[in-house]
PDB file of C-alpha atoms in Angstrom:
ATOM      1  CA  UNK A   1     -19.208  37.025  -3.805  1.00 46.00           C
ATOM      2  CA  UNK A   2     -21.893  34.682  -2.412  1.00 44.00           C
ATOM      3  CA  UNK A   3     -21.424  32.392  -5.410  1.00 45.00           C
ATOM      4  CA  UNK A   4     -17.642  32.376  -4.958  1.00 45.00           C
ATOM      5  CA  UNK A   5     -17.995  31.621  -1.246  1.00 44.00           C
ATOM      6  CA  UNK A   6     -20.243  28.692  -2.102  1.00 45.00           C
ATOM      7  CA  UNK A   7     -17.701  27.309  -4.529  1.00 45.00           C
ATOM      8  CA  UNK A   8     -14.992  27.634  -1.896  1.00 44.00           C
ATOM      9  CA  UNK A   9     -17.018  25.811   0.733  1.00 46.00           C
ATOM     10  CA  UNK A  10     -17.925  22.863  -1.446  1.00 45.00           C
ATOM     11  CA  UNK A  11     -14.511  22.452  -3.022  1.00 48.00           C
ATOM     12  CA  UNK A  12     -12.650  22.331   0.274  1.00 46.00           C
ATOM     13  CA  UNK A  13     -14.301  18.903   0.570  1.00 48.00           C
ATOM     14  CA  UNK A  14     -14.040  18.249  -3.138  1.00 51.00           C
ATOM     15  CA  UNK A  15     -13.201  14.606  -3.109  1.00 46.00           C
ATOM     16  CA  UNK A  16     -14.982  12.718  -0.366  1.00 49.00           C
ATOM     17  CA  UNK A  17     -17.724  13.059   2.220  1.00 50.00           C
ATOM     18  CA  UNK A  18     -17.034  11.677   5.727  1.00 51.00           C
ATOM     19  CA  UNK A  19     -19.857   9.724   7.364  1.00 48.00           C
ATOM     20  CA  UNK A  20     -20.715  12.592   9.736  1.00 50.00           C
ATOM     21  CA  UNK A  21     -20.750  15.170   6.974  1.00 55.00           C
ATOM     22  CA  UNK A  22     -24.423  14.596   6.148  1.00 57.00           C
ATOM     23  CA  UNK A  23     -25.246  17.273   8.724  1.00 77.00           C
ATOM     24  CA  UNK A  24     -23.656  19.951   6.574  1.00 82.00           C
ATOM     25  CA  UNK A  25     -25.958  19.018   3.708  1.00 91.00           C
ATOM     26  CA  UNK A  26     -29.136  19.211   5.799  1.00 90.00           C
ATOM     27  CA  UNK A  27     -29.930  22.773   4.754  1.00 92.00           C
ATOM     28  CA  UNK A  28     -28.772  22.457   1.145  1.00 95.00           C
ATOM     29  CA  UNK A  29     -31.549  23.086  -1.351  1.00 96.00           C
ATOM     30  CA  UNK A  30     -31.473  21.802  -4.917  1.00 98.00           C
ATOM     31  CA  UNK A  31     -32.655  24.443  -7.381  1.00 97.00           C
ATOM     32  CA  UNK A  32     -33.469  23.965 -11.061  1.00 98.00           C
ATOM     33  CA  UNK A  33     -33.018  26.461 -13.864  1.00 98.00           C
ATOM     34  CA  UNK A  34     -34.344  26.015 -17.408  1.00 98.00           C
ATOM     35  CA  UNK A  35     -31.480  26.227 -19.898  1.00 98.00           C
ATOM     36  CA  UNK A  36     -32.808  25.440 -23.386  1.00 98.00           C
ATOM     37  CA  UNK A  37     -35.158  22.894 -24.903  1.00 96.00           C
ATOM     38  CA  UNK A  38     -35.698  20.106 -22.371  1.00 97.00           C
ATOM     39  CA  UNK A  39     -32.378  20.748 -20.594  1.00 98.00           C
ATOM     40  CA  UNK A  40     -32.248  22.062 -17.037  1.00 98.00           C
ATOM     41  CA  UNK A  41     -29.360  22.980 -14.723  1.00 98.00           C
ATOM     42  CA  UNK A  42     -29.540  21.840 -11.091  1.00 98.00           C
ATOM     43  CA  UNK A  43     -27.499  23.506  -8.363  1.00 98.00           C
ATOM     44  CA  UNK A  44     -26.942  22.501  -4.765  1.00 96.00           C
ATOM     45  CA  UNK A  45     -23.591  21.638  -3.149  1.00 94.00           C
ATOM     46  CA  UNK A  46     -21.127  20.205  -5.614  1.00 93.00           C
ATOM     47  CA  UNK A  47     -20.751  20.365  -9.345  1.00 97.00           C
ATOM     48  CA  UNK A  48     -23.569  21.723 -11.459  1.00 98.00           C
ATOM     49  CA  UNK A  49     -25.927  19.044 -12.793  1.00 98.00           C
ATOM     50  CA  UNK A  50     -27.581  18.960 -16.213  1.00 98.00           C
ATOM     51  CA  UNK A  51     -30.762  16.989 -16.853  1.00 98.00           C
ATOM     52  CA  UNK A  52     -32.443  16.252 -20.156  1.00 98.00           C
ATOM     53  CA  UNK A  53     -36.067  15.242 -19.634  1.00 98.00           C
ATOM     54  CA  UNK A  54     -38.534  13.566 -21.969  1.00 97.00           C
ATOM     55  CA  UNK A  55     -40.476  10.431 -22.793  1.00 96.00           C
ATOM     56  CA  UNK A  56     -37.368   8.246 -23.107  1.00 97.00           C
ATOM     57  CA  UNK A  57     -36.471   8.890 -19.481  1.00 98.00           C
ATOM     58  CA  UNK A  58     -34.234  11.357 -17.677  1.00 98.00           C
ATOM     59  CA  UNK A  59     -30.613  11.794 -18.735  1.00 98.00           C
ATOM     60  CA  UNK A  60     -28.344  13.373 -16.138  1.00 98.00           C
ATOM     61  CA  UNK A  61     -24.820  14.809 -16.117  1.00 98.00           C
ATOM     62  CA  UNK A  62     -23.005  14.562 -12.756  1.00 98.00           C
ATOM     63  CA  UNK A  63     -24.684  13.887  -9.403  1.00 98.00           C
ATOM     64  CA  UNK A  64     -23.043  15.883  -6.563  1.00 97.00           C
ATOM     65  CA  UNK A  65     -22.744  14.250  -3.102  1.00 96.00           C
ATOM     66  CA  UNK A  66     -24.430  11.079  -1.822  1.00 95.00           C
ATOM     67  CA  UNK A  67     -26.362  12.801   1.024  1.00 95.00           C
ATOM     68  CA  UNK A  68     -28.093  14.977  -1.590  1.00 96.00           C
ATOM     69  CA  UNK A  69     -29.407  12.164  -3.790  1.00 97.00           C
ATOM     70  CA  UNK A  70     -32.944  12.164  -2.378  1.00 97.00           C
ATOM     71  CA  UNK A  71     -33.206  15.947  -2.784  1.00 97.00           C
ATOM     72  CA  UNK A  72     -31.894  15.742  -6.331  1.00 98.00           C
ATOM     73  CA  UNK A  73     -34.376  12.982  -7.168  1.00 97.00           C
ATOM     74  CA  UNK A  74     -37.217  15.053  -5.731  1.00 97.00           C
ATOM     75  CA  UNK A  75     -36.236  18.067  -7.835  1.00 98.00           C
ATOM     76  CA  UNK A  76     -36.016  15.934 -10.981  1.00 97.00           C
ATOM     77  CA  UNK A  77     -39.426  14.419 -10.208  1.00 96.00           C
ATOM     78  CA  UNK A  78     -40.827  17.944 -10.392  1.00 96.00           C
ATOM     79  CA  UNK A  79     -39.489  18.252 -13.933  1.00 97.00           C
ATOM     80  CA  UNK A  80     -40.374  14.843 -15.385  1.00 93.00           C
ATOM     81  CA  UNK A  81     -42.459  11.754 -14.673  1.00 91.00           C
ATOM     82  CA  UNK A  82     -40.073   9.355 -16.402  1.00 95.00           C
ATOM     83  CA  UNK A  83     -37.356   7.466 -14.469  1.00 96.00           C
ATOM     84  CA  UNK A  84     -33.678   8.350 -14.465  1.00 97.00           C
ATOM     85  CA  UNK A  85     -32.000   6.155 -17.088  1.00 98.00           C
ATOM     86  CA  UNK A  86     -28.450   7.464 -17.612  1.00 98.00           C
ATOM     87  CA  UNK A  87     -25.917   9.363 -15.492  1.00 98.00           C
ATOM     88  CA  UNK A  88     -22.804  10.779 -17.163  1.00 98.00           C
ATOM     89  CA  UNK A  89     -19.740  11.534 -15.016  1.00 98.00           C
ATOM     90  CA  UNK A  90     -17.718  14.400 -16.508  1.00 98.00           C
ATOM     91  CA  UNK A  91     -14.736  13.322 -14.350  1.00 98.00           C
ATOM     92  CA  UNK A  92     -13.995  11.350 -11.195  1.00 98.00           C
ATOM     93  CA  UNK A  93     -14.055  13.873  -8.329  1.00 97.00           C
ATOM     94  CA  UNK A  94     -16.509  13.167  -5.522  1.00 95.00           C
ATOM     95  CA  UNK A  95     -18.500  16.385  -5.811  1.00 96.00           C
ATOM     96  CA  UNK A  96     -19.544  15.143  -9.269  1.00 97.00           C
ATOM     97  CA  UNK A  97     -19.732  11.382  -8.653  1.00 97.00           C
ATOM     98  CA  UNK A  98     -20.787  11.119  -5.000  1.00 97.00           C
ATOM     99  CA  UNK A  99     -24.331  10.110  -5.900  1.00 97.00           C
ATOM    100  CA  UNK A 100     -23.228   7.291  -8.217  1.00 98.00           C
ATOM    101  CA  UNK A 101     -23.804   4.475  -5.756  1.00 98.00           C
ATOM    102  CA  UNK A 102     -27.314   5.606  -4.828  1.00 98.00           C
ATOM    103  CA  UNK A 103     -28.338   6.202  -8.417  1.00 98.00           C
ATOM    104  CA  UNK A 104     -26.704   3.018  -9.684  1.00 97.00           C
ATOM    105  CA  UNK A 105     -28.609   0.998  -7.104  1.00 97.00           C
ATOM    106  CA  UNK A 106     -31.840   2.717  -8.176  1.00 96.00           C
ATOM    107  CA  UNK A 107     -31.370   1.435 -11.729  1.00 96.00           C
ATOM    108  CA  UNK A 108     -29.573   4.227 -13.569  1.00 98.00           C
ATOM    109  CA  UNK A 109     -26.673   3.313 -15.855  1.00 98.00           C
ATOM    110  CA  UNK A 110     -23.461   5.213 -15.029  1.00 98.00           C
ATOM    111  CA  UNK A 111     -21.398   6.246 -18.080  1.00 98.00           C
ATOM    112  CA  UNK A 112     -17.937   7.836 -18.155  1.00 98.00           C
ATOM    113  CA  UNK A 113     -14.551   7.883 -19.834  1.00 98.00           C
ATOM    114  CA  UNK A 114     -12.498   4.793 -19.007  1.00 98.00           C
ATOM    115  CA  UNK A 115     -10.073   6.833 -16.875  1.00 98.00           C
ATOM    116  CA  UNK A 116     -12.935   7.835 -14.595  1.00 98.00           C
ATOM    117  CA  UNK A 117     -13.674   4.181 -13.817  1.00 98.00           C
ATOM    118  CA  UNK A 118      -9.968   3.511 -13.249  1.00 98.00           C
ATOM    119  CA  UNK A 119      -9.685   6.331 -10.735  1.00 98.00           C
ATOM    120  CA  UNK A 120     -12.916   5.803  -8.791  1.00 97.00           C
ATOM    121  CA  UNK A 121     -12.183   2.084  -8.495  1.00 97.00           C
ATOM    122  CA  UNK A 122      -8.731   2.569  -6.971  1.00 97.00           C
ATOM    123  CA  UNK A 123      -7.176   4.610  -4.175  1.00 96.00           C
ATOM    124  CA  UNK A 124      -6.223   8.130  -5.231  1.00 94.00           C
ATOM    125  CA  UNK A 125      -4.157  10.898  -3.694  1.00 95.00           C
ATOM    126  CA  UNK A 126      -4.815  14.541  -4.562  1.00 93.00           C
ATOM    127  CA  UNK A 127      -1.537  16.346  -4.004  1.00 92.00           C
ATOM    128  CA  UNK A 128      -3.032  19.854  -3.960  1.00 88.00           C
ATOM    129  CA  UNK A 129      -5.201  18.961  -0.951  1.00 86.00           C
ATOM    130  CA  UNK A 130      -2.926  16.297   0.538  1.00 90.00           C
ATOM    131  CA  UNK A 131      -5.951  14.026   0.593  1.00 91.00           C
ATOM    132  CA  UNK A 132      -6.246  10.300   0.098  1.00 94.00           C
ATOM    133  CA  UNK A 133      -9.456   9.116  -1.547  1.00 93.00           C
ATOM    134  CA  UNK A 134     -10.616   5.566  -0.964  1.00 95.00           C
ATOM    135  CA  UNK A 135     -11.937   3.424  -3.834  1.00 95.00           C
ATOM    136  CA  UNK A 136     -15.659   3.668  -4.496  1.00 96.00           C
ATOM    137  CA  UNK A 137     -17.902   0.622  -3.998  1.00 96.00           C
ATOM    138  CA  UNK A 138     -18.802  -1.497  -7.016  1.00 96.00           C
ATOM    139  CA  UNK A 139     -22.286  -0.003  -7.335  1.00 96.00           C
ATOM    140  CA  UNK A 140     -20.764   3.463  -7.834  1.00 97.00           C
ATOM    141  CA  UNK A 141     -18.560   2.515 -10.783  1.00 98.00           C
ATOM    142  CA  UNK A 142     -19.417   3.430 -14.362  1.00 98.00           C
ATOM    143  CA  UNK A 143     -20.859   0.361 -16.094  1.00 98.00           C
ATOM    144  CA  UNK A 144     -20.371   1.811 -19.586  1.00 98.00           C
ATOM    145  CA  UNK A 145     -17.041   3.406 -20.527  1.00 98.00           C
ATOM    146  CA  UNK A 146     -15.599   4.868 -23.709  1.00 98.00           C
ATOM    147  CA  UNK A 147     -12.163   5.932 -24.927  1.00 97.00           C
ATOM    148  CA  UNK A 148     -12.886   8.910 -27.190  1.00 97.00           C
ATOM    149  CA  UNK A 149     -16.576   9.761 -27.475  1.00 98.00           C
ATOM    150  CA  UNK A 150     -20.046   8.305 -27.438  1.00 98.00           C
ATOM    151  CA  UNK A 151     -23.410   9.581 -28.666  1.00 98.00           C
ATOM    152  CA  UNK A 152     -26.909   9.193 -27.202  1.00 98.00           C
ATOM    153  CA  UNK A 153     -30.005   9.669 -29.335  1.00 98.00           C
ATOM    154  CA  UNK A 154     -32.343  10.501 -26.498  1.00 98.00           C
ATOM    155  CA  UNK A 155     -35.491  12.510 -25.827  1.00 97.00           C
ATOM    156  CA  UNK A 156     -35.394  13.969 -29.321  1.00 97.00           C
ATOM    157  CA  UNK A 157     -31.849  15.249 -28.906  1.00 98.00           C
ATOM    158  CA  UNK A 158     -28.433  14.056 -30.077  1.00 98.00           C
ATOM    159  CA  UNK A 159     -26.132  14.098 -27.057  1.00 98.00           C
ATOM    160  CA  UNK A 160     -22.428  13.856 -27.757  1.00 98.00           C
ATOM    161  CA  UNK A 161     -20.155  12.958 -24.827  1.00 98.00           C
ATOM    162  CA  UNK A 162     -16.575  13.756 -25.837  1.00 98.00           C
ATOM    163  CA  UNK A 163     -13.332  13.080 -23.962  1.00 98.00           C
ATOM    164  CA  UNK A 164     -11.111  16.183 -23.845  1.00 97.00           C
ATOM    165  CA  UNK A 165      -8.239  15.227 -21.592  1.00 79.00           C
ATOM    166  CA  UNK A 166      -5.909  15.754 -20.028  1.00 93.00           C
ATOM    167  CA  UNK A 167      -7.455  18.993 -18.796  1.00 97.00           C
ATOM    168  CA  UNK A 168      -8.907  19.282 -15.287  1.00 98.00           C
ATOM    169  CA  UNK A 169      -8.023  15.566 -14.940  1.00 98.00           C
ATOM    170  CA  UNK A 170      -7.126  12.813 -17.408  1.00 97.00           C
ATOM    171  CA  UNK A 171     -10.745  11.676 -17.716  1.00 98.00           C
ATOM    172  CA  UNK A 172     -12.679  14.848 -18.550  1.00 98.00           C
ATOM    173  CA  UNK A 173     -15.618  14.871 -20.920  1.00 98.00           C
ATOM    174  CA  UNK A 174     -17.782  17.666 -22.234  1.00 98.00           C
ATOM    175  CA  UNK A 175     -21.423  16.883 -22.953  1.00 98.00           C
ATOM    176  CA  UNK A 176     -22.993  18.559 -25.971  1.00 98.00           C
ATOM    177  CA  UNK A 177     -26.780  18.568 -26.260  1.00 98.00           C
ATOM    178  CA  UNK A 178     -26.635  19.389 -29.941  1.00 98.00           C
ATOM    179  CA  UNK A 179     -30.321  20.112 -30.663  1.00 98.00           C
ATOM    180  CA  UNK A 180     -30.845  22.115 -27.470  1.00 98.00           C
ATOM    181  CA  UNK A 181     -27.514  23.890 -28.137  1.00 98.00           C
ATOM    182  CA  UNK A 182     -26.212  23.369 -24.609  1.00 98.00           C
ATOM    183  CA  UNK A 183     -22.730  22.286 -23.486  1.00 98.00           C
ATOM    184  CA  UNK A 184     -21.910  20.955 -20.013  1.00 98.00           C
ATOM    185  CA  UNK A 185     -18.205  21.602 -19.374  1.00 98.00           C
ATOM    186  CA  UNK A 186     -17.630  19.765 -16.107  1.00 98.00           C
ATOM    187  CA  UNK A 187     -14.714  21.242 -14.176  1.00 98.00           C
ATOM    188  CA  UNK A 188     -12.922  22.397 -17.281  1.00 98.00           C
ATOM    189  CA  UNK A 189     -14.805  25.633 -16.581  1.00 98.00           C
ATOM    190  CA  UNK A 190     -15.145  27.345 -13.189  1.00 97.00           C
ATOM    191  CA  UNK A 191     -17.239  30.409 -13.980  1.00 97.00           C
ATOM    192  CA  UNK A 192     -15.920  33.364 -11.989  1.00 95.00           C
ATOM    193  CA  UNK A 193     -12.810  31.883 -10.364  1.00 96.00           C
ATOM    194  CA  UNK A 194      -9.421  30.461 -11.194  1.00 97.00           C
ATOM    195  CA  UNK A 195     -10.068  26.812 -12.092  1.00 97.00           C
ATOM    196  CA  UNK A 196      -8.676  23.952 -10.055  1.00 97.00           C
ATOM    197  CA  UNK A 197      -6.292  21.854 -12.170  1.00 97.00           C
ATOM    198  CA  UNK A 198      -5.720  18.424 -10.644  1.00 97.00           C
ATOM    199  CA  UNK A 199      -2.169  17.830 -11.816  1.00 97.00           C
ATOM    200  CA  UNK A 200      -1.879  14.657  -9.720  1.00 96.00           C
ATOM    201  CA  UNK A 201      -4.841  13.227 -11.666  1.00 97.00           C
ATOM    202  CA  UNK A 202      -3.216  13.985 -15.011  1.00 97.00           C
ATOM    203  CA  UNK A 203      -4.606  17.489 -15.483  1.00 97.00           C
ATOM    204  CA  UNK A 204      -2.679  20.311 -17.150  1.00 97.00           C
ATOM    205  CA  UNK A 205      -3.127  24.008 -17.843  1.00 98.00           C
ATOM    206  CA  UNK A 206      -2.376  23.416 -21.538  1.00 98.00           C
ATOM    207  CA  UNK A 207      -5.113  20.791 -21.633  1.00 98.00           C
ATOM    208  CA  UNK A 208      -7.595  23.139 -19.982  1.00 98.00           C
ATOM    209  CA  UNK A 209      -7.033  25.726 -22.687  1.00 98.00           C
ATOM    210  CA  UNK A 210      -7.285  23.131 -25.457  1.00 98.00           C
ATOM    211  CA  UNK A 211     -10.514  21.746 -24.000  1.00 98.00           C
ATOM    212  CA  UNK A 212     -12.001  25.223 -23.833  1.00 98.00           C
ATOM    213  CA  UNK A 213     -11.040  25.709 -27.467  1.00 98.00           C
ATOM    214  CA  UNK A 214     -12.868  22.469 -28.297  1.00 98.00           C
ATOM    215  CA  UNK A 215     -16.020  23.706 -26.564  1.00 98.00           C
ATOM    216  CA  UNK A 216     -15.795  27.112 -28.233  1.00 98.00           C
ATOM    217  CA  UNK A 217     -15.471  25.450 -31.633  1.00 98.00           C
ATOM    218  CA  UNK A 218     -18.739  23.603 -30.952  1.00 98.00           C
ATOM    219  CA  UNK A 219     -20.511  26.780 -29.851  1.00 98.00           C
ATOM    220  CA  UNK A 220     -22.614  29.288 -31.696  1.00 97.00           C
ATOM    221  CA  UNK A 221     -23.523  32.742 -30.473  1.00 93.00           C
ATOM    222  CA  UNK A 222     -26.637  31.451 -28.691  1.00 97.00           C
ATOM    223  CA  UNK A 223     -25.102  28.344 -27.091  1.00 98.00           C
ATOM    224  CA  UNK A 224     -25.727  27.971 -23.380  1.00 98.00           C
ATOM    225  CA  UNK A 225     -22.773  26.697 -21.354  1.00 98.00           C
ATOM    226  CA  UNK A 226     -23.119  24.922 -18.020  1.00 98.00           C
ATOM    227  CA  UNK A 227     -19.861  25.245 -16.039  1.00 98.00           C
ATOM    228  CA  UNK A 228     -18.742  22.733 -13.458  1.00 98.00           C
ATOM    229  CA  UNK A 229     -19.133  25.470 -10.858  1.00 97.00           C
ATOM    230  CA  UNK A 230     -20.655  28.919 -11.010  1.00 96.00           C
ATOM    231  CA  UNK A 231     -23.640  30.426 -12.816  1.00 97.00           C
ATOM    232  CA  UNK A 232     -24.967  29.464 -16.233  1.00 98.00           C
ATOM    233  CA  UNK A 233     -22.707  30.909 -18.902  1.00 98.00           C
ATOM    234  CA  UNK A 234     -22.166  31.495 -22.614  1.00 98.00           C
ATOM    235  CA  UNK A 235     -19.339  31.361 -25.175  1.00 98.00           C
ATOM    236  CA  UNK A 236     -18.333  34.985 -24.664  1.00 98.00           C
ATOM    237  CA  UNK A 237     -17.723  34.452 -20.952  1.00 98.00           C
ATOM    238  CA  UNK A 238     -15.933  31.162 -21.604  1.00 98.00           C
ATOM    239  CA  UNK A 239     -13.666  32.935 -24.099  1.00 98.00           C
ATOM    240  CA  UNK A 240     -12.744  35.508 -21.439  1.00 98.00           C
ATOM    241  CA  UNK A 241     -11.631  32.758 -19.087  1.00 97.00           C
ATOM    242  CA  UNK A 242      -9.846  30.871 -21.846  1.00 98.00           C
ATOM    243  CA  UNK A 243      -7.860  33.987 -22.774  1.00 98.00           C
ATOM    244  CA  UNK A 244      -7.065  34.661 -19.120  1.00 98.00           C
ATOM    245  CA  UNK A 245      -5.684  31.131 -18.764  1.00 98.00           C
ATOM    246  CA  UNK A 246      -3.575  31.472 -21.899  1.00 98.00           C
ATOM    247  CA  UNK A 247      -2.176  34.844 -20.808  1.00 98.00           C
ATOM    248  CA  UNK A 248      -1.240  33.630 -17.329  1.00 98.00           C
ATOM    249  CA  UNK A 249       0.081  30.313 -18.618  1.00 98.00           C
ATOM    250  CA  UNK A 250       2.454  32.193 -20.895  1.00 98.00           C
ATOM    251  CA  UNK A 251       3.577  34.537 -18.116  1.00 98.00           C
ATOM    252  CA  UNK A 252       4.291  31.688 -15.732  1.00 98.00           C
ATOM    253  CA  UNK A 253       5.997  29.684 -18.483  1.00 97.00           C
ATOM    254  CA  UNK A 254       8.443  32.538 -19.040  1.00 97.00           C
ATOM    255  CA  UNK A 255       9.267  32.559 -15.330  1.00 98.00           C
ATOM    256  CA  UNK A 256       9.771  28.785 -15.380  1.00 96.00           C
ATOM    257  CA  UNK A 257      11.991  29.063 -18.442  1.00 96.00           C
ATOM    258  CA  UNK A 258      14.081  31.739 -16.724  1.00 96.00           C
ATOM    259  CA  UNK A 259      14.979  29.216 -14.044  1.00 96.00           C
ATOM    260  CA  UNK A 260      12.909  30.600 -11.173  1.00 97.00           C
ATOM    261  CA  UNK A 261      11.872  28.199  -8.441  1.00 97.00           C
ATOM    262  CA  UNK A 262       8.266  27.498  -7.514  1.00 98.00           C
ATOM    263  CA  UNK A 263       8.459  29.852  -4.535  1.00 98.00           C
ATOM    264  CA  UNK A 264      10.028  32.573  -6.675  1.00 98.00           C
ATOM    265  CA  UNK A 265       7.311  32.250  -9.318  1.00 98.00           C
ATOM    266  CA  UNK A 266       4.576  32.505  -6.682  1.00 98.00           C
ATOM    267  CA  UNK A 267       6.319  35.517  -5.110  1.00 98.00           C
ATOM    268  CA  UNK A 268       6.422  37.267  -8.496  1.00 98.00           C
ATOM    269  CA  UNK A 269       2.597  37.586  -8.397  1.00 98.00           C
ATOM    270  CA  UNK A 270       2.070  36.938 -12.124  1.00 98.00           C
ATOM    271  CA  UNK A 271      -1.718  36.936 -11.732  1.00 98.00           C
ATOM    272  CA  UNK A 272      -2.101  40.227  -9.868  1.00 98.00           C
ATOM    273  CA  UNK A 273      -4.017  42.115 -12.594  1.00 98.00           C
ATOM    274  CA  UNK A 274      -6.597  39.292 -12.772  1.00 98.00           C
ATOM    275  CA  UNK A 275      -6.976  38.605  -9.063  1.00 98.00           C
ATOM    276  CA  UNK A 276      -9.861  40.967  -8.353  1.00 97.00           C
ATOM    277  CA  UNK A 277     -11.987  39.152 -10.915  1.00 96.00           C
ATOM    278  CA  UNK A 278     -10.838  35.535 -10.614  1.00 97.00           C
ATOM    279  CA  UNK A 279      -8.842  35.236  -7.396  1.00 95.00           C
ATOM    280  CA  UNK A 280     -11.502  35.605  -4.715  1.00 90.00           C
ATOM    281  CA  UNK A 281     -12.425  31.931  -4.321  1.00 85.00           C
ATOM    282  CA  UNK A 282     -10.717  28.983  -2.660  1.00 85.00           C
ATOM    283  CA  UNK A 283      -8.207  28.935  -5.550  1.00 92.00           C
ATOM    284  CA  UNK A 284      -6.298  31.898  -4.169  1.00 96.00           C
ATOM    285  CA  UNK A 285      -3.764  33.508  -6.507  1.00 97.00           C
ATOM    286  CA  UNK A 286      -0.770  31.964  -4.750  1.00 97.00           C
ATOM    287  CA  UNK A 287      -2.267  28.464  -4.619  1.00 96.00           C
ATOM    288  CA  UNK A 288      -3.328  28.660  -8.230  1.00 97.00           C
ATOM    289  CA  UNK A 289       0.033  30.008  -9.440  1.00 98.00           C
ATOM    290  CA  UNK A 290       1.773  27.121  -7.698  1.00 98.00           C
ATOM    291  CA  UNK A 291      -0.520  24.599  -9.400  1.00 97.00           C
ATOM    292  CA  UNK A 292       0.140  26.109 -12.817  1.00 98.00           C
ATOM    293  CA  UNK A 293       3.872  26.041 -12.080  1.00 98.00           C
ATOM    294  CA  UNK A 294       3.575  22.327 -11.235  1.00 97.00           C
ATOM    295  CA  UNK A 295       1.703  21.698 -14.475  1.00 97.00           C
ATOM    296  CA  UNK A 296       4.285  23.494 -16.603  1.00 97.00           C
ATOM    297  CA  UNK A 297       7.280  22.061 -14.748  1.00 92.00           C
ATOM    298  CA  UNK A 298       5.956  18.564 -15.448  1.00 83.00           C
ATOM    299  CA  UNK A 299       5.973  19.125 -19.220  1.00 80.00           C
ATOM    300  CA  UNK A 300       8.659  17.310 -21.213  1.00 72.00           C
ATOM    301  CA  UNK A 301      11.542  19.620 -22.072  1.00 67.00           C
ATOM    302  CA  UNK A 302      11.877  20.608 -25.705  1.00 62.00           C
ATOM    303  CA  UNK A 303      14.992  19.202 -27.333  1.00 50.00           C
TER     304      UNK A 303
END
């Protein structure tokens, strides 16, 4: 429950950090956990970070909030002497990209799918939270973008960054450290809770399931999986969430097809047998059901 409460607290402010919000990060500690090979998972407040350390320099996936940059850098310095060279953004949300400006100014190269740059460089509005997000400054923008995938040969590993959208958003990537056998999922995977699907940023429940299938196809029985939020995971746990999503997607789709309104679908409580396990975070069952309804209602009608 402590983990779920932490996810709820950080995701309420998912997209931006007001100037006075640094105070709420004062007591945040950045912890590191060895994953496999030279890959570590860092946790603090925001999306989980992956770092690959070695003689070529540090390679990082996601960077949480700007007020935490110094703490993150200190934690990384305890793992490696080499400078930070690359930062991958798995998607555009501020709890994963908030440190971009600081790290870009320190010399790291920011890399992301082209849709991430488009969204962080322009004003956005997240319907689910009724929140406007201002454009990021130039120093925070990805300087290298790709359309499908890109590969880094770095620190003795082959790191494949693959676009898998639309899923959580229209710019999601999974990062596969192939030699270490580690996959960072970004917010395609919320371990332990219903996942937020940002429909207003092009996300869809169908895309979430397809992206999970892509990650599972890349996985072996010993693969370690870093979720966007929640504890370190594995393919078996990811498969449980994937199957849950597919089951509930199908249930809600049948209600949509029967002509029920959004309010009627929410009132039907289609998730009730999964709520004890997945519905205890900020994505409450009713909120989540409504988001899935929006995703399915937006699909083109079959002729």
